Amino acid sequence: MKKYDSLDTLLAYDQQAKEYFNSLPDYVQETMWSRAKGINSFESMCHYADNLTKGDD
């Protein structure tokens, strides 16, 4: 698993992560930006998004 120093860097260098991030609801994206330093890999971003959207079904 490739790790980056923040969400900014992850999205700049990982096209799959960028596409996934852009597909997420606005509130999830906004919440992720507020925790950008803690999201350092595609896997951590997916996990965080899953936790945020659990009640959306």
Short mmCIF file of the C-alpha atoms (twelve columns), coordinates in Angstrom:
data_MODEL
# 
_entry.id   MODEL 
# 
loop_
_atom_site.group_PDB 
_atom_site.id 
_atom_site.type_symbol 
_atom_site.label_atom_id 
_atom_site.label_alt_id 
_atom_site.label_comp_id 
_atom_site.label_asym_id 
_atom_site.label_seq_id 
_atom_site.Cartn_x 
_atom_site.Cartn_y 
_atom_site.Cartn_z 
_atom_site.pdbx_PDB_model_num 
ATOM 1  C CA . MET A 1  0.000   0.000  0.000   1 
ATOM 2  C CA . LYS A 2  1.449   3.342  -1.109  1 
ATOM 3  C CA . LYS A 3  1.268   6.061  1.532   1 
ATOM 4  C CA . TYR A 4  1.356   9.808  1.025   1 
ATOM 5  C CA . ASP A 5  1.748   12.682 3.474   1 
ATOM 6  C CA . SER A 6  -1.833  13.971 3.094   1 
ATOM 7  C CA . LEU A 7  -5.047  13.855 1.097   1 
ATOM 8  C CA . ASP A 8  -3.718  16.604 -1.199  1 
ATOM 9  C CA . THR A 9  -0.717  14.530 -2.202  1 
ATOM 10 C CA . LEU A 10 -2.741  11.341 -2.497  1 
ATOM 11 C CA . LEU A 11 -5.160  12.977 -4.930  1 
ATOM 12 C CA . ALA A 12 -2.335  14.569 -6.907  1 
ATOM 13 C CA . TYR A 13 -0.461  11.317 -7.508  1 
ATOM 14 C CA . ASP A 14 -3.078  8.543  -7.454  1 
ATOM 15 C CA . GLN A 15 -5.606  8.745  -10.302 1 
ATOM 16 C CA . GLN A 16 -7.777  5.951  -8.866  1 
ATOM 17 C CA . ALA A 17 -8.014  7.801  -5.551  1 
ATOM 18 C CA . LYS A 18 -8.874  11.051 -7.317  1 
ATOM 19 C CA . GLU A 19 -11.677 9.439  -9.331  1 
ATOM 20 C CA . TYR A 20 -13.061 7.752  -6.217  1 
ATOM 21 C CA . PHE A 21 -12.896 10.974 -4.195  1 
ATOM 22 C CA . ASN A 22 -14.709 12.897 -6.939  1 
ATOM 23 C CA . SER A 23 -17.499 10.291 -6.937  1 
ATOM 24 C CA . LEU A 24 -18.212 10.787 -3.226  1 
ATOM 25 C CA . PRO A 25 -21.025 13.030 -1.935  1 
ATOM 26 C CA . ASP A 26 -20.035 16.614 -1.157  1 
ATOM 27 C CA . TYR A 27 -20.436 16.193 2.603   1 
ATOM 28 C CA . VAL A 28 -18.001 13.259 2.572   1 
ATOM 29 C CA . GLN A 29 -15.447 15.231 0.555   1 
ATOM 30 C CA . GLU A 30 -15.759 18.209 2.907   1 
ATOM 31 C CA . THR A 31 -15.314 16.021 5.965   1 
ATOM 32 C CA . MET A 32 -12.264 14.379 4.408   1 
ATOM 33 C CA . TRP A 33 -10.689 17.781 3.726   1 
ATOM 34 C CA . SER A 34 -11.098 18.622 7.398   1 
ATOM 35 C CA . ARG A 35 -9.111  15.464 8.230   1 
ATOM 36 C CA . ALA A 36 -6.710  15.650 5.256   1 
ATOM 37 C CA . LYS A 37 -3.549  14.905 7.246   1 
ATOM 38 C CA . GLY A 38 -5.023  11.612 8.475   1 
ATOM 39 C CA . ILE A 39 -5.858  10.297 5.012   1 
ATOM 40 C CA . ASN A 40 -2.632  9.066  3.479   1 
ATOM 41 C CA . SER A 41 -3.550  6.124  1.233   1 
ATOM 42 C CA . PHE A 42 -6.323  4.963  -1.072  1 
ATOM 43 C CA . GLU A 43 -7.224  2.298  1.473   1 
ATOM 44 C CA . SER A 44 -7.502  4.779  4.340   1 
ATOM 45 C CA . MET A 45 -9.650  7.051  2.179   1 
ATOM 46 C CA . CYS A 46 -12.021 4.170  1.301   1 
ATOM 47 C CA . HIS A 47 -12.265 3.148  4.945   1 
ATOM 48 C CA . TYR A 48 -13.015 6.708  6.026   1 
ATOM 49 C CA . ALA A 49 -15.657 7.113  3.293   1 
ATOM 50 C CA . ASP A 50 -17.293 3.822  4.283   1 
ATOM 51 C CA . ASN A 51 -17.548 4.982  7.886   1 
ATOM 52 C CA . LEU A 52 -19.069 8.322  6.848   1 
ATOM 53 C CA . THR A 53 -21.667 6.789  4.531   1 
ATOM 54 C CA . LYS A 54 -22.766 3.805  6.648   1 
ATOM 55 C CA . GLY A 55 -26.174 5.304  7.414   1 
ATOM 56 C CA . ASP A 56 -26.841 6.547  3.880   1 
ATOM 57 C CA . ASP A 57 -28.430 3.358  2.543   1 
# 
